[in-house]
Coordinates of C-alpha atoms and ligand atoms in Angstrom, one line a residue:
M1 CA 73.8 27.6 20.0
K2 CA 74.6 25.4 17.6
N3 CA 71.8 24.5 14.9
N4 CA 68.9 23.3 17.4
K5 CA 67.2 21.1 14.4
L6 CA 70.0 18.9 14.2
I7 CA 69.3 15.2 13.2
T8 CA 70.7 12.8 16.0
L9 CA 71.2 9.1 15.7
G10 CA 71.3 7.6 19.3
I11 CA 72.7 4.0 19.8
E12 CA 72.0 2.3 23.1
S13 CA 73.6 -1.5 23.7
S14 CA 74.7 -1.4 27.3
C15 CA 72.4 -4.5 28.6
D16 CA 70.0 -6.8 26.9
E17 CA 68.3 -3.9 24.6
T18 CA 69.6 -3.3 21.1
S19 CA 68.4 0.2 20.2
A20 CA 68.7 2.9 17.7
A21 CA 66.5 6.3 17.3
V22 CA 66.5 9.4 15.3
L23 CA 65.7 12.6 16.7
L24 CA 64.8 16.0 15.2
G25 CA 66.2 18.5 18.0
G26 CA 66.5 17.5 21.2
R27 CA 63.0 16.4 21.8
E28 CA 61.4 15.2 18.7
V29 CA 61.4 11.7 18.4
L30 CA 61.4 10.2 14.5
S31 CA 61.8 6.8 15.4
D32 CA 62.8 4.9 18.4
V33 CA 63.3 1.3 17.7
I34 CA 64.2 -1.7 20.4
A35 CA 65.3 -5.1 19.6
S36 CA 64.7 -6.8 23.4
Q37 CA 66.5 -9.9 24.3
I38 CA 64.1 -10.8 27.3
K39 CA 63.1 -14.0 25.7
V40 CA 67.0 -15.2 24.9
H41 CA 67.6 -14.5 28.7
Q42 CA 64.4 -15.8 30.4
V43 CA 65.5 -19.1 30.4
F44 CA 68.7 -18.2 32.3
G45 CA 66.9 -15.9 35.1
G46 CA 68.8 -13.3 34.0
V47 CA 71.4 -11.2 31.7
V48 CA 74.1 -13.6 30.0
P49 CA 76.4 -11.1 29.2
E50 CA 78.2 -13.3 26.3
I51 CA 74.8 -14.2 25.0
A52 CA 73.9 -10.4 25.3
S53 CA 77.0 -9.4 23.1
R54 CA 76.3 -11.9 20.5
H55 CA 72.7 -10.9 20.2
H56 CA 73.5 -7.1 19.8
L57 CA 76.2 -8.1 17.0
N58 CA 73.2 -9.4 15.3
N59 CA 70.8 -6.9 16.0
I60 CA 72.6 -3.8 15.6
N61 CA 72.8 -3.1 12.0
P62 CA 68.9 -4.3 11.1
V63 CA 67.8 -2.1 14.1
I64 CA 69.7 1.1 12.9
D65 CA 68.3 0.5 9.4
S66 CA 64.9 0.5 11.0
A67 CA 65.2 3.6 12.5
L68 CA 66.6 5.5 9.6
K69 CA 63.8 4.0 7.6
E70 CA 60.9 4.7 10.1
A71 CA 62.1 8.0 10.4
G72 CA 62.4 8.7 6.9
I73 CA 66.1 9.8 6.5
T74 CA 69.5 8.2 4.9
L75 CA 72.6 8.0 6.9
R76 CA 73.6 10.9 4.8
D77 CA 71.1 13.0 6.7
V78 CA 72.4 12.2 10.2
D79 CA 74.2 15.1 11.9
L80 CA 75.3 14.0 15.4
I81 CA 75.7 10.4 16.3
G82 CA 75.2 9.7 20.3
V83 CA 76.3 6.4 22.0
T84 CA 76.0 4.9 25.2
Y85 CA 79.6 4.2 26.4
G86 CA 79.1 3.2 30.1
P87 CA 78.1 2.1 32.7
G88 CA 77.0 -1.6 31.7
L89 CA 78.2 -4.8 30.0
V90 CA 81.6 -4.4 28.7
G91 CA 81.0 -6.8 25.9
A92 CA 77.4 -5.3 25.2
L93 CA 78.7 -1.6 25.3
L94 CA 81.5 -2.5 22.7
I95 CA 79.0 -3.2 20.2
G96 CA 77.4 0.0 20.1
L97 CA 80.1 2.1 20.5
A98 CA 82.6 0.1 17.7
T99 CA 79.2 0.6 15.3
A100 CA 78.7 4.7 16.5
K101 CA 82.8 5.4 16.0
S102 CA 82.9 3.5 12.6
M103 CA 79.7 5.6 11.3
A104 CA 80.9 9.0 12.7
Y105 CA 84.3 8.4 10.8
A106 CA 82.6 7.1 7.5
L107 CA 80.3 9.8 7.7
K108 CA 82.4 12.6 9.1
K109 CA 79.9 13.9 11.7
P110 CA 80.7 14.6 15.3
L111 CA 80.3 11.7 18.2
V112 CA 79.1 12.0 21.6
G113 CA 79.4 9.3 24.2
V114 CA 76.6 9.5 26.6
H115 CA 76.3 8.5 30.2
H116 CA 73.2 5.5 30.4
I117 CA 72.3 7.3 33.5
Q118 CA 72.3 10.7 31.8
G119 CA 70.3 9.0 29.2
H120 CA 67.6 7.9 31.5
I121 CA 67.1 11.2 33.2
S122 CA 66.9 12.6 29.8
A123 CA 63.8 10.3 28.9
N124 CA 61.8 12.8 30.7
Y125 CA 63.0 15.9 28.4
I126 CA 61.4 13.8 25.3
E127 CA 57.9 12.9 27.7
H128 CA 57.5 16.6 29.0
K129 CA 58.9 19.0 26.3
E130 CA 58.3 22.3 29.2
L131 CA 60.6 20.4 31.5
E132 CA 64.1 22.3 32.2
P133 CA 67.0 21.7 35.0
P134 CA 67.4 22.1 37.9
F135 CA 65.5 19.3 39.5
L136 CA 66.0 16.2 41.9
A137 CA 66.2 13.0 40.1
L138 CA 65.3 9.5 41.1
V139 CA 67.3 6.8 38.7
V140 CA 65.8 3.5 39.6
S141 CA 66.7 0.5 37.5
G142 CA 68.0 -3.2 37.2
G143 CA 71.7 -2.0 37.6
H144 CA 71.0 1.7 39.4
T145 CA 69.6 3.3 42.1
N146 CA 70.6 6.8 42.6
I147 CA 69.2 10.2 43.9
V148 CA 70.9 13.1 41.6
N149 CA 70.9 16.4 41.9
V150 CA 70.5 17.6 38.2
S151 CA 71.7 21.1 38.3
D152 CA 71.8 21.8 34.5
Y153 CA 71.2 19.7 31.6
N154 CA 75.2 18.5 31.9
H155 CA 75.7 18.8 35.9
F156 CA 74.9 16.1 37.8
E157 CA 75.9 15.2 41.7
V158 CA 75.2 12.1 42.9
L159 CA 73.5 12.5 46.6
G160 CA 72.7 8.8 47.3
R161 CA 73.2 5.2 45.6
T162 CA 72.4 1.8 46.7
R163 CA 75.4 0.0 48.5
D164 CA 74.7 -3.1 47.3
D165 CA 71.8 -4.5 45.2
A166 CA 69.8 -2.3 42.8
A167 CA 66.1 -1.6 43.2
G168 CA 65.3 -3.4 39.7
E169 CA 68.1 -6.1 40.9
A170 CA 65.9 -7.0 44.3
F171 CA 63.1 -7.1 42.3
D172 CA 64.3 -9.6 39.8
K173 CA 65.8 -11.6 42.4
V174 CA 62.8 -11.7 44.9
A175 CA 60.4 -12.6 41.9
R176 CA 62.9 -15.8 41.3
V177 CA 62.6 -16.8 44.6
L178 CA 58.8 -16.5 44.6
G179 CA 58.6 -18.5 41.6
L180 CA 57.2 -15.5 39.2
G181 CA 59.8 -15.6 36.6
Y182 CA 61.9 -13.0 34.8
P183 CA 62.2 -10.1 34.8
G184 CA 60.7 -9.9 38.1
G185 CA 59.7 -6.2 38.2
P186 CA 56.8 -6.0 36.1
L187 CA 55.6 -9.6 37.7
I188 CA 56.2 -8.4 41.2
D189 CA 54.1 -5.3 40.4
K190 CA 51.0 -7.4 38.9
A191 CA 51.0 -10.0 41.9
A192 CA 51.0 -7.3 44.1
K193 CA 47.9 -5.7 43.0
E194 CA 46.2 -9.1 44.4
G195 CA 47.9 -9.1 47.8
N196 CA 47.9 -7.5 51.2
P197 CA 50.8 -5.3 51.8
H198 CA 50.4 -5.4 55.5
A199 CA 50.7 -9.6 55.5
V200 CA 54.1 -9.6 56.2
E201 CA 56.3 -6.6 57.9
F202 CA 59.8 -6.8 56.2
K203 CA 62.2 -4.1 57.8
R204 CA 62.4 -1.2 55.8
V205 CA 66.3 -0.1 55.7
F206 CA 67.3 3.6 56.3
L207 CA 70.5 3.5 57.0
E208 CA 72.1 6.0 59.0
K209 CA 69.5 9.2 59.9
D210 CA 70.0 11.3 57.0
S211 CA 71.6 9.3 54.7
L212 CA 70.4 9.2 51.1
D213 CA 72.2 5.7 50.3
F214 CA 70.2 2.9 49.9
S215 CA 70.7 -0.9 51.2
F216 CA 68.5 -3.5 49.3
S217 CA 69.9 -7.0 49.9
G218 CA 68.9 -7.0 53.8
I219 CA 65.2 -7.4 52.5
K220 CA 66.0 -9.9 49.6
T221 CA 67.3 -11.8 52.5
G222 CA 64.2 -11.1 54.8
V223 CA 62.1 -12.5 51.9
L224 CA 64.2 -15.8 51.8
N225 CA 64.2 -15.9 55.3
Y226 CA 60.5 -15.6 55.5
L227 CA 59.8 -18.4 53.0
N228 CA 61.9 -20.8 54.8
T229 CA 60.2 -20.3 58.0
Q230 CA 56.7 -20.7 56.5
K231 CA 57.9 -23.9 55.2
L232 CA 59.6 -25.2 58.4
K233 CA 56.1 -24.5 59.9
G234 CA 54.5 -26.4 57.3
L235 CA 52.9 -23.4 55.6
Q236 CA 52.4 -22.3 52.2
A237 CA 53.2 -18.6 52.1
N238 CA 51.0 -16.4 49.8
V239 CA 52.8 -15.1 46.6
N240 CA 50.5 -12.0 46.4
D241 CA 50.7 -11.0 49.9
T242 CA 54.8 -11.6 49.9
A243 CA 55.2 -9.7 46.7
A244 CA 53.1 -7.0 48.1
S245 CA 54.8 -6.8 51.3
F246 CA 58.4 -6.7 49.7
Q247 CA 56.9 -3.9 47.3
L248 CA 55.7 -1.6 50.0
A249 CA 58.7 -2.1 52.1
V250 CA 61.3 -1.3 49.4
M251 CA 58.7 1.8 47.7
E252 CA 58.5 3.3 51.3
V253 CA 62.2 3.8 51.5
I254 CA 62.6 5.3 47.9
T255 CA 59.9 7.7 48.4
A256 CA 60.8 8.9 51.8
K257 CA 64.6 9.5 50.7
T258 CA 63.4 11.0 47.6
I259 CA 61.2 13.5 49.3
M260 CA 63.8 13.9 52.0
A261 CA 66.5 14.9 49.3
A262 CA 64.3 17.2 47.1
E263 CA 63.7 19.1 50.2
R264 CA 67.1 19.3 51.2
M265 CA 68.1 20.3 48.0
N266 CA 65.4 23.0 47.8
K267 CA 64.1 21.5 44.6
D268 CA 60.4 22.3 43.7
K269 CA 60.6 19.7 40.7
V270 CA 61.6 15.6 41.3
V271 CA 62.0 13.6 37.9
V272 CA 61.9 9.7 38.2
A273 CA 63.7 7.8 35.5
G274 CA 64.7 4.1 34.9
G275 CA 62.9 0.6 34.6
V276 CA 61.6 0.6 38.1
A277 CA 59.8 3.9 37.5
A278 CA 57.4 1.9 35.6
N279 CA 56.5 0.7 39.1
S280 CA 52.5 1.4 39.8
L281 CA 53.3 1.5 43.8
L282 CA 56.1 4.0 43.0
R283 CA 54.2 6.2 40.9
Q284 CA 51.4 6.3 43.4
M285 CA 53.4 7.0 46.6
L286 CA 55.7 9.7 45.3
K287 CA 52.4 11.3 43.5
E288 CA 51.0 11.2 47.3
E289 CA 53.9 12.8 48.9
C290 CA 54.7 15.4 45.8
D291 CA 51.3 16.5 46.2
R292 CA 51.5 16.7 49.8
K293 CA 54.7 18.9 49.5
G294 CA 53.9 20.8 46.7
L295 CA 56.1 19.2 44.4
A296 CA 55.8 18.7 40.8
L297 CA 56.3 15.1 39.3
Y298 CA 57.5 14.2 36.3
F299 CA 57.8 10.1 35.1
P300 CA 58.2 9.1 31.6
S301 CA 55.7 6.5 30.1
P302 CA 56.9 3.3 30.5
I303 CA 58.1 2.5 27.1
L304 CA 60.7 5.2 27.8
C305 CA 61.7 4.0 31.4
T306 CA 63.2 0.7 30.1
D307 CA 66.3 1.2 27.9
N308 CA 65.9 2.9 24.6
A309 CA 67.7 5.0 22.0
A310 CA 65.9 8.1 22.0
M311 CA 67.0 8.9 25.3
I312 CA 70.4 8.8 24.6
G313 CA 69.9 10.9 21.3
C314 CA 68.4 13.6 23.4
A315 CA 71.2 13.7 26.0
A316 CA 73.9 13.4 23.3
Y317 CA 72.1 16.5 22.0
Y318 CA 72.2 18.6 25.1
K319 CA 76.2 17.4 25.4
Y320 CA 76.8 18.4 21.9
Q321 CA 74.9 21.6 22.4
S322 CA 77.0 22.4 25.4
G323 CA 80.2 22.1 23.2
Q324 CA 81.3 18.6 24.1
E325 CA 82.3 16.1 21.5
D326 CA 84.4 13.0 21.7
D327 CA 87.1 11.4 19.3
Y328 CA 87.2 8.1 17.9
Y329 CA 89.6 6.9 21.2
L330 CA 86.2 6.7 23.1
D331 CA 86.1 4.0 25.0
A332 CA 83.6 1.7 26.8
Y333 CA 83.3 2.0 30.5
P334 CA 81.5 -0.9 32.5
N335 CA 81.8 1.4 36.1
L336 CA 81.7 4.8 34.5
A337 CA 80.6 7.4 37.1
L338 CA 78.2 9.9 36.6
Ligands
LIG1 O1 66.6 0.8 32.8 P1 66.0 -0.7 32.6 O2 65.0 -1.1 31.7 O3 67.6 -1.5 32.5 C1 68.7 -1.2 33.2 O4 69.0 -0.2 32.9 O5 68.7 -1.8 34.3 O6 65.6 -1.4 33.8 C2 65.0 -2.9 34.1 C3 64.7 -3.0 35.6 C4 64.5 -4.6 35.7 O7 65.0 -4.8 37.0 C5 63.0 -4.8 35.7 O8 62.6 -6.1 36.6 C6 62.5 -3.5 36.6 O9 63.1 -2.6 35.7 N1 61.3 -2.9 36.1 C7 60.4 -2.6 37.3 C8 59.3 -2.9 36.8 N2 59.2 -3.0 35.4 C9 60.6 -2.9 35.2 N3 60.5 -3.0 38.5 C10 59.5 -2.7 39.4 N4 58.1 -2.5 38.9 C11 58.2 -2.7 37.5 N5 56.3 -2.5 36.8
LIG2 ZN1 69.1 1.5 32.2

């Protein structure tokens, strides 16, 4: 094994967060600075790729400077540079990638490209110091919904994925039609706490028997149809009830498929990651089901659920430890497969 007290600089810019982090070894976070663009994109109701790239360009150097300063180190102390190279918005990815490559070249330090989903899963290693693979991972974010068999730090098999919208994307779109704002996930989570989850029975989409895939575009249309029908009847739909009913329908499917996958793969640990992992109902339902089945359940704290560079640095560390390293031809891949 290579030196396990390496100092890793992690860089993340795949969507609307510019982030840099410094890690000591794989799991000790010395700093994790995140410049969020939520306010910039809020007026558009979603992330505008071109605007995101421009903000990454403005933010990247100050964010890296802050991360180094907060960690009490200089660039010369960095042993390894890890950067997200996909999937994500290509213009956004390129900013982090070009920065990481030029730093690696100038400092003559190793460079490791990280898959964004591997990063999300790795957030759990930071949060739970004792956690080791193998386990079953559920990755639910604005761009992804995947059930993954994690057999080792660097071995992944995608068992199920969304065939249309990602879970977070469905939350964001439904929040928009309910007039709740952006990003919709936390707002639906909050509204649902005041609503009746059994007020509207939205269809649970399980697809073919035994399938671990997801489909969330139907429920989004279901919410729209329900709102339109209420309107035609001259009735005002209750926003909290609709949010609670939508959330329950989505989380019932996600919970059932995650448990089914864990049992099928004979896993005793379930690890959840991504922005939607912050959802309070998902946490509660998975906890109840995992307790019932005797499965251990792991979640990162909310700040490590959303996009951040500490998770990227952690994943880069484990890739490097297994002998993986990239050269300066490393490119950005918007649809990179896990
Ligand atoms: O992982 P993330 O920060 O970015 C991507 O890689 O996509 O995830 C962002 C997504 C957004 O769609 C947001 O609405 C959703 O995570 N989200 C939530 C919650 N907090 C964030 N969805 C449901 N409930 C939440 N509490
Ligand atoms: Zn993400």
